Coordinates of C-alpha atoms and ligand atoms in Angstrom, one line a residue:
Chain A
M1 CA -21.0 -20.7 16.8
L2 CA -17.5 -20.8 15.5
L3 CA -15.2 -17.9 16.2
L4 CA -11.9 -17.3 14.4
A5 CA -9.7 -15.2 16.6
L6 CA -6.4 -13.6 15.5
D7 CA -4.0 -11.1 16.9
T8 CA -0.9 -9.4 15.4
A9 CA -0.4 -6.6 17.9
T10 CA 2.5 -8.2 19.7
P11 CA 5.5 -10.1 18.2
A12 CA 3.2 -13.2 18.1
I13 CA 1.2 -14.2 15.1
T14 CA -1.6 -16.1 16.9
V15 CA -4.8 -17.7 15.7
A16 CA -7.5 -19.8 17.3
L17 CA -10.9 -21.4 16.7
H18 CA -13.5 -21.4 19.4
D19 CA -16.9 -23.2 19.1
G20 CA -18.7 -21.2 21.8
T21 CA -17.8 -23.7 24.5
A22 CA -14.1 -24.2 24.1
V23 CA -11.0 -23.5 22.0
I24 CA -10.8 -26.3 19.4
A25 CA -7.5 -25.3 17.7
S26 CA -4.9 -22.7 18.1
S27 CA -1.4 -21.8 17.0
T28 CA 1.1 -19.1 17.9
Q29 CA 4.3 -18.2 16.2
V30 CA 6.7 -15.5 17.3
D31 CA 8.3 -13.4 14.6
A32 CA 8.0 -9.6 15.0
R33 CA 9.0 -8.9 11.5
R34 CA 6.9 -11.3 9.4
H35 CA 3.2 -10.9 10.5
G36 CA 2.3 -10.2 6.9
E37 CA 3.7 -13.4 5.6
L38 CA 2.8 -15.7 8.4
L39 CA -0.8 -14.9 9.2
L40 CA -2.7 -16.3 6.3
P41 CA -0.8 -19.6 6.2
A42 CA -1.4 -19.9 9.9
V43 CA -5.1 -19.5 9.4
D44 CA -5.1 -22.0 6.6
R45 CA -3.2 -24.6 8.7
L46 CA -5.5 -24.0 11.7
L47 CA -8.6 -24.7 9.6
A48 CA -7.1 -27.7 8.0
E49 CA -6.2 -29.1 11.4
A50 CA -9.8 -28.6 12.6
G51 CA -11.1 -30.1 9.3
L52 CA -13.2 -26.9 8.7
G53 CA -13.5 -24.4 6.0
L54 CA -13.4 -20.7 6.5
D55 CA -17.1 -20.5 5.5
A56 CA -18.0 -22.4 8.7
V57 CA -16.8 -19.4 10.7
T58 CA -19.7 -17.3 12.2
G59 CA -17.7 -14.5 13.6
I60 CA -14.2 -13.0 13.6
V61 CA -12.4 -11.8 16.7
A62 CA -9.5 -9.4 16.2
G63 CA -7.0 -8.1 18.7
I64 CA -7.2 -4.3 18.3
G65 CA -3.9 -3.5 20.1
P66 CA -2.4 -1.4 21.2
G67 CA 0.6 -2.6 19.3
P68 CA 3.3 -1.6 16.8
Y69 CA 1.2 -0.2 13.9
T70 CA 2.5 -2.2 10.9
G71 CA 1.9 -5.6 12.5
L72 CA -1.3 -4.5 14.1
R73 CA -2.8 -3.6 10.8
V74 CA -2.0 -7.0 9.3
G75 CA -4.4 -8.6 11.7
L76 CA -7.1 -6.0 11.5
M77 CA -7.1 -5.7 7.7
T78 CA -7.3 -9.5 7.5
A79 CA -10.2 -9.6 10.0
D80 CA -12.1 -6.7 8.2
T81 CA -11.7 -8.4 4.8
F82 CA -12.8 -11.9 6.1
G83 CA -15.8 -10.2 7.6
L84 CA -16.6 -8.6 4.3
A85 CA -16.1 -11.7 2.2
L86 CA -18.0 -14.0 4.6
G87 CA -20.7 -11.6 5.7
V88 CA -20.0 -12.3 9.3
P89 CA -19.5 -9.8 12.2
V90 CA -16.0 -8.8 13.2
Y91 CA -15.5 -8.1 17.0
G92 CA -12.6 -6.2 18.5
V93 CA -10.9 -7.1 21.7
C94 CA -8.2 -5.1 23.4
T95 CA -5.0 -7.1 23.1
L96 CA -4.0 -6.3 26.6
D97 CA -7.3 -7.8 27.8
G98 CA -6.4 -11.0 26.1
L99 CA -3.1 -11.1 27.8
A100 CA -4.8 -10.4 31.2
Y101 CA -7.3 -13.1 30.6
A102 CA -4.6 -15.7 30.1
T103 CA -3.1 -15.0 33.6
D104 CA -4.2 -16.7 36.8
I105 CA -3.1 -13.9 39.1
D106 CA -5.3 -13.3 42.0
G107 CA -5.8 -9.6 42.7
P108 CA -4.7 -6.5 40.9
F109 CA -1.9 -6.6 38.3
V110 CA -0.5 -4.8 35.3
V111 CA -0.2 -5.8 31.7
A112 CA 2.6 -4.2 29.7
T113 CA 3.7 -4.9 26.1
D114 CA 6.6 -3.4 24.2
A115 CA 5.7 -0.2 22.4
R116 CA 9.3 0.3 21.1
R117 CA 10.9 3.7 21.4
K118 CA 11.6 2.9 25.1
E119 CA 7.9 2.9 25.9
V120 CA 5.3 0.4 26.9
Y121 CA 1.7 -0.1 26.2
W122 CA 0.1 -0.9 29.5
A123 CA -3.1 -1.2 31.5
R124 CA -4.1 -2.0 35.1
Y125 CA -6.4 -4.8 36.0
A126 CA -8.4 -5.6 39.1
D127 CA -8.5 -9.2 38.1
S128 CA -8.0 -11.2 34.9
R129 CA -11.3 -9.9 33.4
T130 CA -11.5 -6.4 34.7
R131 CA -9.4 -3.5 33.3
V132 CA -9.4 -0.5 35.6
T133 CA -7.1 2.0 33.7
G134 CA -5.6 2.2 30.2
P135 CA -4.6 1.2 27.8
S136 CA -1.9 3.9 27.6
V137 CA 1.5 4.3 26.2
D138 CA 4.3 5.7 28.5
R139 CA 7.9 5.5 29.4
P140 CA 8.4 2.9 32.1
A141 CA 10.1 5.3 34.5
D142 CA 7.1 7.7 34.3
I143 CA 4.6 5.1 35.5
A144 CA 6.8 3.4 38.2
D145 CA 4.7 4.9 41.0
E146 CA 1.4 3.8 39.5
V147 CA 2.6 0.2 39.1
A148 CA 4.7 -0.1 42.2
G149 CA 4.1 -3.3 44.1
L150 CA 1.9 -4.9 41.4
P151 CA 2.7 -8.1 39.6
A152 CA 3.0 -7.6 35.9
V153 CA 2.9 -9.7 32.7
G154 CA 3.8 -9.1 29.1
A155 CA 7.0 -8.5 27.2
G156 CA 7.0 -4.8 28.1
A157 CA 7.1 -5.7 31.8
L158 CA 9.9 -8.2 31.3
L159 CA 11.9 -5.7 29.3
Y160 CA 12.0 -3.1 32.1
P161 CA 12.6 -4.9 35.4
D162 CA 13.4 -1.6 37.2
T163 CA 9.8 -0.6 36.8
F164 CA 8.3 -4.1 36.9
P165 CA 10.3 -6.1 39.4
Q166 CA 7.5 -8.7 39.6
A167 CA 7.3 -9.3 35.9
H168 CA 6.5 -12.8 34.5
E169 CA 5.1 -14.8 31.7
P170 CA 3.1 -14.7 29.4
Q171 CA 5.0 -12.4 27.1
H172 CA 2.6 -12.2 24.2
V173 CA -1.1 -12.5 23.7
S174 CA -2.6 -15.8 22.6
A175 CA -5.6 -15.9 20.3
A176 CA -6.9 -18.8 22.3
A177 CA -7.3 -16.4 25.3
L178 CA -8.7 -13.7 23.0
A179 CA -11.3 -16.1 21.6
S180 CA -12.3 -17.4 25.1
L181 CA -12.7 -13.9 26.4
A182 CA -14.8 -12.8 23.4
A183 CA -17.0 -15.9 23.6
E184 CA -17.6 -15.3 27.3
R185 CA -18.5 -11.6 26.7
L186 CA -20.8 -12.5 23.8
A187 CA -22.5 -15.2 25.8
A188 CA -23.1 -12.6 28.6
G189 CA -24.7 -10.3 26.0
E190 CA -21.9 -7.7 26.2
E191 CA -21.2 -5.6 23.2
L192 CA -17.6 -5.9 21.9
P193 CA -15.8 -2.9 20.5
A194 CA -15.5 -2.3 16.8
P195 CA -12.4 -3.8 15.2
R196 CA -10.6 -0.4 14.9
P197 CA -6.9 -0.1 15.9
L198 CA -5.7 1.4 19.2
Y199 CA -2.7 3.3 18.0
L200 CA -2.5 5.6 21.1
R201 CA 0.0 7.8 19.3
R202 CA -0.4 10.3 16.5
P203 CA 1.3 9.3 13.3
D204 CA 4.9 10.5 12.9
A205 CA 4.3 13.4 10.6
Q206 CA 7.6 13.2 9.0
V207 CA 7.9 13.2 5.2
P208 CA 10.9 11.1 4.2
K209 CA 13.4 12.8 2.0
S210 CA 12.4 10.7 -0.9
Y211 CA 8.8 10.3 0.0
K212 CA 7.8 7.9 -2.6
V213 CA 9.8 5.0 -3.7
V214 CA 11.9 5.7 -6.7
T215 CA 12.3 3.0 -9.3
P216 CA 15.0 0.7 -8.2
K217 CA 18.2 1.3 -10.1
Chain B
M1 CA -13.9 -11.4 -31.6
T2 CA -13.7 -13.3 -28.4
D3 CA -16.7 -13.6 -26.2
M4 CA -16.3 -11.1 -23.4
R5 CA -17.5 -13.6 -20.8
D6 CA -14.5 -15.8 -21.4
E7 CA -12.2 -13.0 -20.3
P8 CA -10.9 -13.2 -16.7
L9 CA -12.9 -11.1 -14.2
V10 CA -10.3 -9.7 -11.8
L11 CA -10.4 -7.3 -8.8
G12 CA -7.2 -5.4 -8.2
I13 CA -6.0 -3.7 -5.0
E14 CA -3.4 -0.9 -4.9
T15 CA -2.0 0.7 -1.8
S16 CA 1.6 1.5 -2.6
C17 CA 1.3 5.2 -1.8
D18 CA -1.5 7.5 -0.7
E19 CA -4.4 6.1 -2.9
T20 CA -6.5 3.2 -1.8
G21 CA -7.5 1.9 -5.2
V22 CA -9.8 -1.0 -6.0
G23 CA -10.5 -1.7 -9.6
I24 CA -12.4 -4.4 -11.5
V25 CA -11.7 -5.5 -15.1
R26 CA -12.9 -8.2 -17.4
G27 CA -9.9 -8.9 -19.6
T28 CA -9.0 -5.5 -21.1
T29 CA -12.4 -3.9 -20.2
L30 CA -12.7 -1.5 -17.3
L31 CA -15.7 -2.2 -15.1
A32 CA -14.9 -0.2 -11.9
D33 CA -12.2 2.1 -10.7
A34 CA -12.8 3.1 -7.1
V35 CA -10.2 5.3 -5.4
A36 CA -10.1 6.8 -1.9
S37 CA -7.2 9.2 -1.5
S38 CA -5.6 10.5 1.7
V39 CA -3.9 13.3 -0.2
D40 CA -5.6 16.1 1.8
E41 CA -4.3 14.7 5.0
H42 CA -0.7 14.9 3.6
A43 CA -1.1 18.4 2.1
R44 CA 0.0 20.3 5.2
F45 CA 3.2 18.2 5.4
G46 CA 4.1 18.9 1.8
G47 CA 4.5 15.2 1.0
V48 CA 3.2 11.8 1.7
V49 CA 3.5 10.8 5.3
P50 CA 3.8 7.0 5.3
E51 CA 2.0 6.3 8.6
V52 CA -0.9 8.6 7.7
A53 CA -1.2 6.8 4.4
S54 CA -1.2 3.3 6.0
R55 CA -3.8 4.3 8.6
A56 CA -6.0 5.7 5.8
H57 CA -5.7 2.5 3.7
L58 CA -6.9 0.4 6.6
E59 CA -10.0 2.5 7.1
A60 CA -10.8 2.9 3.4
M61 CA -10.3 -0.6 2.2
V62 CA -13.6 -2.4 2.9
P63 CA -15.8 0.6 1.7
T64 CA -13.7 0.9 -1.4
I65 CA -14.0 -2.8 -2.3
E66 CA -17.7 -2.5 -1.8
R67 CA -17.9 0.6 -4.0
A68 CA -16.0 -1.1 -6.8
L69 CA -18.2 -4.2 -6.7
K70 CA -21.3 -2.0 -6.9
Q71 CA -19.8 0.1 -9.7
A72 CA -19.0 -3.0 -11.7
G73 CA -22.3 -4.7 -11.0
V74 CA -20.6 -8.0 -10.3
S75 CA -20.7 -10.4 -7.4
A76 CA -17.4 -11.2 -5.5
K77 CA -18.0 -14.9 -6.1
D78 CA -17.9 -14.5 -9.8
L79 CA -14.3 -13.1 -9.7
D80 CA -11.6 -15.2 -11.3
G81 CA -8.8 -13.8 -9.2
I82 CA -7.6 -11.1 -6.9
A83 CA -4.5 -9.0 -7.9
V84 CA -2.6 -6.8 -5.6
T85 CA 0.4 -4.5 -5.7
A86 CA 3.2 -6.4 -4.0
G87 CA 5.7 -3.6 -4.6
P88 CA 7.5 -1.3 -5.0
G89 CA 6.1 1.4 -2.7
L90 CA 5.9 2.4 0.9
A91 CA 6.4 -0.8 2.9
G92 CA 3.7 -0.2 5.5
A93 CA 1.1 1.0 3.0
L94 CA 1.8 -2.0 0.7
L95 CA 1.3 -4.4 3.5
V96 CA -2.3 -3.2 4.2
G97 CA -3.3 -3.9 0.6
V98 CA -1.5 -7.3 0.5
S99 CA -3.2 -8.3 3.7
A100 CA -6.6 -7.4 2.4
A101 CA -6.0 -9.1 -1.0
K102 CA -4.8 -12.3 0.7
A103 CA -7.8 -12.5 3.1
Y104 CA -10.2 -11.7 0.3
A105 CA -8.8 -14.2 -2.1
Y106 CA -8.6 -16.9 0.6
A107 CA -12.1 -16.3 1.8
L108 CA -13.5 -16.4 -1.7
G109 CA -11.4 -19.4 -2.8
K110 CA -9.8 -17.4 -5.7
P111 CA -6.2 -17.3 -6.9
L112 CA -4.1 -14.4 -5.7
Y113 CA -1.7 -12.5 -7.9
G114 CA 0.9 -10.2 -6.3
V115 CA 2.0 -7.9 -9.1
N116 CA 4.5 -5.1 -9.8
H117 CA 3.3 -1.6 -9.5
L118 CA 5.3 -0.3 -12.4
A119 CA 4.2 -3.1 -14.8
S120 CA 0.7 -2.3 -13.7
H121 CA 1.1 1.4 -14.7
I122 CA 2.0 0.2 -18.2
C123 CA -0.7 -2.5 -18.4
V124 CA -3.5 -0.1 -17.6
D125 CA -3.3 1.2 -21.1
Q126 CA -4.9 -2.0 -22.3
L127 CA -8.1 -0.7 -20.7
E128 CA -7.9 2.4 -22.8
H129 CA -6.3 1.4 -26.1
G130 CA -6.6 -2.4 -26.2
P131 CA -3.9 -5.0 -26.0
L132 CA -0.4 -3.5 -25.6
P133 CA 1.8 -3.7 -28.7
E134 CA 4.9 -5.9 -28.2
P135 CA 7.3 -4.5 -27.6
T136 CA 6.2 -1.3 -26.0
M137 CA 8.4 1.5 -24.7
A138 CA 6.9 3.1 -21.5
L139 CA 7.8 6.4 -19.8
L140 CA 6.5 6.3 -16.2
V141 CA 6.5 9.6 -14.4
S142 CA 5.0 10.5 -11.1
G143 CA 5.9 11.6 -7.6
G144 CA 7.6 8.2 -7.1
H145 CA 8.7 7.1 -10.6
S146 CA 10.7 8.5 -13.5
S147 CA 11.7 5.5 -15.6
L148 CA 11.9 4.4 -19.1
L149 CA 11.0 0.7 -19.5
L150 CA 10.9 -1.6 -22.4
S151 CA 8.3 -4.4 -22.3
A152 CA 8.2 -7.3 -24.7
D153 CA 5.6 -9.1 -22.5
I154 CA 4.0 -7.2 -19.7
T155 CA 3.6 -10.4 -17.6
S156 CA 7.2 -11.6 -17.8
D157 CA 9.6 -9.3 -19.6
V158 CA 10.0 -5.6 -18.5
R159 CA 13.5 -4.2 -18.9
P160 CA 14.7 -0.9 -17.3
M161 CA 16.2 1.4 -19.9
G162 CA 16.8 4.3 -17.6
A163 CA 15.6 6.0 -14.5
T164 CA 16.1 9.0 -12.4
I165 CA 19.4 9.1 -10.5
D166 CA 18.0 11.5 -7.8
D167 CA 14.4 12.8 -7.6
A168 CA 11.3 11.7 -9.4
A169 CA 9.8 14.2 -11.8
G170 CA 6.7 14.6 -9.7
E171 CA 8.8 15.4 -6.6
A172 CA 10.4 18.3 -8.5
F173 CA 6.9 19.6 -9.3
D174 CA 5.9 19.4 -5.6
K175 CA 9.1 21.2 -4.5
I176 CA 8.8 24.0 -7.0
A177 CA 5.1 24.5 -6.1
R178 CA 6.1 24.7 -2.5
V179 CA 8.8 27.3 -3.2
L180 CA 6.1 29.3 -5.2
N181 CA 3.6 28.8 -2.3
L182 CA 1.2 27.0 -4.6
G183 CA 0.4 24.1 -2.2
F184 CA 0.6 20.3 -2.6
P185 CA 0.4 18.4 -4.8
G186 CA 2.4 20.5 -7.2
G187 CA 1.7 18.9 -10.6
P188 CA -1.8 20.2 -11.4
V189 CA -1.3 23.7 -10.1
I190 CA 2.1 24.2 -12.0
D191 CA 0.4 22.9 -15.1
R192 CA -2.4 25.5 -14.7
Y193 CA -0.1 28.5 -14.1
A194 CA 2.2 27.3 -16.9
R195 CA -0.6 27.6 -19.4
E196 CA -0.5 31.4 -19.0
G197 CA 3.3 31.7 -18.9
D198 CA 6.1 31.7 -21.4
P199 CA 8.0 28.4 -21.5
E200 CA 11.0 30.2 -23.0
A201 CA 11.1 33.1 -20.5
I202 CA 13.9 31.5 -18.4
N203 CA 16.3 28.9 -19.7
F204 CA 16.5 26.4 -16.8
P205 CA 19.0 23.5 -17.1
R206 CA 18.2 20.2 -18.8
G207 CA 19.7 17.5 -16.5
L208 CA 21.8 14.7 -18.0
T209 CA 21.6 15.8 -21.6
G210 CA 25.3 16.3 -22.3
P211 CA 26.9 14.1 -25.0
R212 CA 28.7 11.9 -22.4
D213 CA 25.7 11.6 -20.0
P214 CA 23.8 8.3 -19.8
A215 CA 21.3 8.4 -22.7
Y216 CA 18.2 7.3 -20.8
D217 CA 18.7 8.3 -17.2
F218 CA 17.1 11.4 -15.6
S219 CA 18.1 13.9 -13.0
F220 CA 15.8 16.6 -11.6
S221 CA 17.7 17.6 -8.5
G222 CA 19.9 20.2 -10.3
L223 CA 16.9 21.7 -12.0
K224 CA 15.0 21.9 -8.7
T225 CA 17.8 23.7 -7.1
A226 CA 18.3 26.1 -10.1
V227 CA 14.6 27.1 -10.1
A228 CA 14.6 27.6 -6.3
R229 CA 17.7 29.7 -6.5
W230 CA 16.3 31.8 -9.3
I231 CA 13.1 32.5 -7.3
E232 CA 15.0 33.3 -4.1
A233 CA 17.3 35.7 -6.0
K234 CA 14.2 37.6 -7.4
R235 CA 12.8 37.8 -3.9
A236 CA 16.1 38.9 -2.4
A237 CA 16.2 41.7 -5.0
G238 CA 12.8 42.8 -3.9
E239 CA 11.3 42.0 -7.4
E240 CA 8.1 40.2 -8.0
V241 CA 8.4 36.6 -9.0
P242 CA 6.7 35.9 -12.4
V243 CA 5.0 32.8 -11.2
R244 CA 3.4 31.9 -14.6
D245 CA 6.7 32.2 -16.5
V246 CA 8.6 30.3 -13.8
A247 CA 6.0 27.5 -13.8
A248 CA 6.1 27.3 -17.6
S249 CA 9.8 27.4 -18.0
F250 CA 10.4 24.9 -15.2
Q251 CA 7.7 22.6 -16.7
E252 CA 9.2 22.9 -20.1
A253 CA 12.7 21.9 -18.8
V254 CA 11.1 18.7 -17.3
V255 CA 9.0 17.6 -20.2
D256 CA 11.7 18.5 -22.8
V257 CA 14.1 16.0 -21.2
L258 CA 11.4 13.4 -20.6
T259 CA 10.1 13.4 -24.2
R260 CA 13.5 13.8 -25.8
K261 CA 14.9 10.7 -24.0
A262 CA 11.8 8.6 -24.5
V263 CA 11.7 9.3 -28.2
R264 CA 15.4 8.6 -28.5
A265 CA 15.0 5.2 -26.7
C266 CA 12.2 4.3 -29.1
R267 CA 14.4 5.1 -32.1
D268 CA 17.5 3.3 -30.7
E269 CA 15.5 0.2 -30.0
G270 CA 13.4 0.3 -33.1
V271 CA 10.1 0.5 -31.1
D272 CA 7.2 2.3 -32.8
H273 CA 5.0 2.6 -29.7
L274 CA 5.4 4.8 -26.7
M275 CA 3.1 4.8 -23.7
I276 CA 3.2 7.4 -20.9
G277 CA 1.9 6.6 -17.5
G278 CA 2.1 7.8 -13.9
G279 CA 0.6 10.9 -12.3
V280 CA 2.7 13.4 -14.3
A281 CA 1.3 11.9 -17.5
A282 CA -1.8 14.1 -16.7
N283 CA 0.4 17.1 -17.4
S284 CA -1.0 18.9 -20.5
R285 CA 2.4 20.1 -21.8
L286 CA 3.9 16.6 -21.4
R287 CA 1.1 15.2 -23.5
A288 CA 1.3 17.9 -26.1
L289 CA 5.1 17.8 -26.5
A290 CA 5.2 14.0 -26.5
Q291 CA 2.5 14.0 -29.2
E292 CA 4.4 16.4 -31.4
R293 CA 7.8 14.6 -31.1
C294 CA 6.3 11.2 -31.5
E295 CA 4.5 12.3 -34.7
A296 CA 7.7 13.7 -36.0
A297 CA 9.5 10.4 -35.3
G298 CA 6.7 8.2 -36.7
I299 CA 6.0 6.7 -33.2
R300 CA 2.5 6.0 -32.0
L301 CA 1.8 7.6 -28.6
R302 CA -0.5 6.0 -26.1
V303 CA -1.5 7.9 -23.0
P304 CA -4.4 6.7 -20.9
R305 CA -6.9 9.2 -19.5
P306 CA -5.5 11.0 -16.4
K307 CA -7.5 9.0 -13.9
L308 CA -5.9 5.8 -15.1
C309 CA -2.4 7.4 -15.0
T310 CA -2.4 8.1 -11.3
D311 CA -2.3 5.2 -8.9
N312 CA -5.5 3.1 -9.0
G313 CA -6.7 -0.4 -8.6
A314 CA -7.8 -0.9 -12.2
M315 CA -4.2 -1.0 -13.3
V316 CA -3.5 -3.8 -10.9
A317 CA -6.6 -5.7 -12.0
A318 CA -5.5 -5.2 -15.7
L319 CA -2.2 -6.8 -15.0
G320 CA -3.8 -9.6 -12.9
A321 CA -6.2 -10.3 -15.8
E322 CA -3.3 -10.6 -18.2
M323 CA -1.5 -12.9 -15.8
I324 CA -4.5 -15.2 -15.8
R325 CA -4.9 -15.0 -19.6
R326 CA -1.3 -16.0 -20.1
G327 CA -1.5 -18.8 -17.5
R328 CA 1.1 -17.3 -15.1
P329 CA 1.3 -19.0 -11.7
A330 CA -0.6 -17.5 -8.8
S331 CA 1.1 -16.2 -5.6
G332 CA 1.3 -18.1 -2.4
W333 CA -0.5 -17.2 0.9
D334 CA 2.8 -16.2 2.3
L335 CA 3.1 -13.4 -0.3
S336 CA 4.8 -10.4 1.3
A337 CA 5.0 -6.8 0.4
D338 CA 8.3 -5.8 -1.1
S339 CA 9.0 -2.1 -0.9
S340 CA 11.9 -2.4 -3.4
L341 CA 10.5 -5.1 -5.7
P342 CA 12.7 -4.8 -8.9
V343 CA 10.9 -3.6 -12.0
T344 CA 12.1 -6.8 -13.8
Q345 CA 10.0 -8.9 -11.4
T346 CA 6.6 -8.4 -13.0
H347 CA 4.8 -10.6 -10.4
V348 CA 5.5 -12.7 -7.4
P349 CA 4.6 -16.3 -8.1
G350 CA 4.3 -18.9 -5.3
D351 CA 6.7 -21.7 -4.8
G352 CA 4.7 -24.0 -7.0
H353 CA 3.5 -26.5 -4.5
D354 CA 0.7 -24.5 -3.4
H355 CA -1.9 -27.0 -2.3
V356 CA -3.6 -24.2 -0.4
H357 CA -5.7 -22.9 -3.3
E358 CA -7.1 -26.3 -3.9
L359 CA -7.9 -26.7 -0.3
S360 CA -9.7 -23.4 0.1
K361 CA -11.7 -23.9 -3.0
E362 CA -12.8 -27.4 -1.9
N363 CA -13.7 -26.3 1.5
L364 CA -15.7 -23.3 0.4
Y365 CA -17.7 -23.7 -2.6
S366 CA -17.7 -27.4 -3.5
Ligands
ZN1 ZN1 2.6 4.8 -9.2

C-alpha cells in the first residue's frame, strides 16, 4: 500500500507518502495565495525524494476541508484527476480531523481554522481521533460558550484569543497526519468519505458588474 | 497529404467561465467535444456567478474527461499532450481546469500546454475549415469578449487591433433580454425574436462610429442604455413594447458596428480572411451581415459551427495541437491561472529547465 495524501484547505500546501505502516516522506509549505502553483511541484519533489513514481501510488487521500474554496478545490481537483488517470481510489478526510490527529491533547478540545470574513471553521473533539460536533462555520463570539474552557488548535483559534484563550499550535494541517489517520481508518476497515468539498456556505450569489473577463486593453 | 496518425493527439480543458469543456483533437481533426454547462444555475442571477461556476467545474471535470475519451475512442495513454486554458477568465474557475490539466498531464507523463483562451477561440476554426490562413483577422464576440485580433501565427503572434472599451457585446444581449423579460442568456432569444421584427424600426445609436473615434474599438454601454430607456419610456406611456422590433433594431445596431469595423480592419491591413468566433458568432444576423459585407469587400469569411464558437475544450485542444506541431515549449508544473492573461501571450511556456517532464515519463511508462 502506498498512499499519497494532500491538503490545500488551509494556507498550507502539504503532501505526504504513507506506505501503510508509516509516513515515508512529507513536505509542507505555507503560502495562502499560491496553492495552484505549488501543489504539483511539491508532489513531484516528494516522489523524487522517495525514489518513486506516481504509478506506485495505490490510493489518494485528500483533505476535503472545510477551507477557503479556491485553495480547497486545487487539492480536490488534483486528487480527483490523479485517481482518474491512475485508476486508484480517492479517499476524503475532513481537514479538521487531520489537524486534531496531529495533536497530543489528552481530553476534549477544539480545532478551528480561519474561514476568513471574521469566521472560523471549527469542530469539537473528545480526543485526537473522535470528532463530536461539526464541522461548522461561525463567528468566534457566537460559539464562545460552546468552546469555553477547552484547549484549541489551529490558525482560527490563534487568530481569536478572546474566544480561544487556550489556543496553541499546530496552525495548519499536515498531510502526514492526514495520511496516518487515513491509513489507520482503512486498516480498521472503516469507510472514508468521498473526496467532495465541505464548503459549509452557499456560494455568494453575486454577479460581478462585468461578469466575464473582458479582453485586456 | 500527411498521415493523420502523425498529427498530435491532444486533450484540451476549458474552464474560464461557466462551461466545463473537454475536447480531443488529432491535429486539425475534431475527435470529441464534451461540454458540461452550469448555465441553468446562473440563470436566476442574470449572469455568471463565479463561485457557482467554480463549484460546478470541480464536480463536472472527471465525468467530462471520461465522456470525451469515450467519444473520441482513444486511450489516455495515447495522448501526445494536455492543453488547458491558462487565462484570461474567471480566476477561480480557471484554477480548477489548470489543476486538473496539471494532474492529468503529470500522471500520464505527458507535456502540458497552458494556452490563451482568445487564441483558442481563433484556432478552433482549424477544426472546421482547415489550417488558418496567415495572417487571419479575427472578430471574437461573446459575453466576455469583443475584440478584433490580427494573427500571423496563432502559436506566437496575436495582435490586438481593437476591443470593447466598456461592455462585451454578449453582455448587451443579456441586459436587453433582461429588460424585455426574456430570460438569460439573452443571445439566442433576442436572435429568435429579431427574426420576426423590423431591424429598421428604431434607429438605435452605433457606438464609436464617429470620424474621430478609434477605428477598431467597440462600445456597447451607450446602446444598452439607449435601448433600456426607449423601452422604459414606452412602458411609462402605457404603450405596448414591440418586443420583436426592439430585438431586431438592437441586434442590428450591434452587428452593424461589429461587421463594419471588422471589414474595415481587414481592408486597412490588407487581410483577405476574417474569422468570427465566440458565443455571439452563433447569432444568425451577425453571420448573414458579415457574409454580405465580406463578399462585397472580397474577403473570405470563416465562421465555425455554433457549438465550436461558444467556450469548449476542443478549441483549447486545437491550439495545443498546433503548439506541439510547431515545437513550442511546454508549460511547467508551476503553471498558474492568470485571469488577465494578455491576448499577446498565446501560451505560457515553462522556464526552460523543466526536468520534471523527463522525470515523470521515466518513472511512469519506461
Ligand atoms: Zn470565450
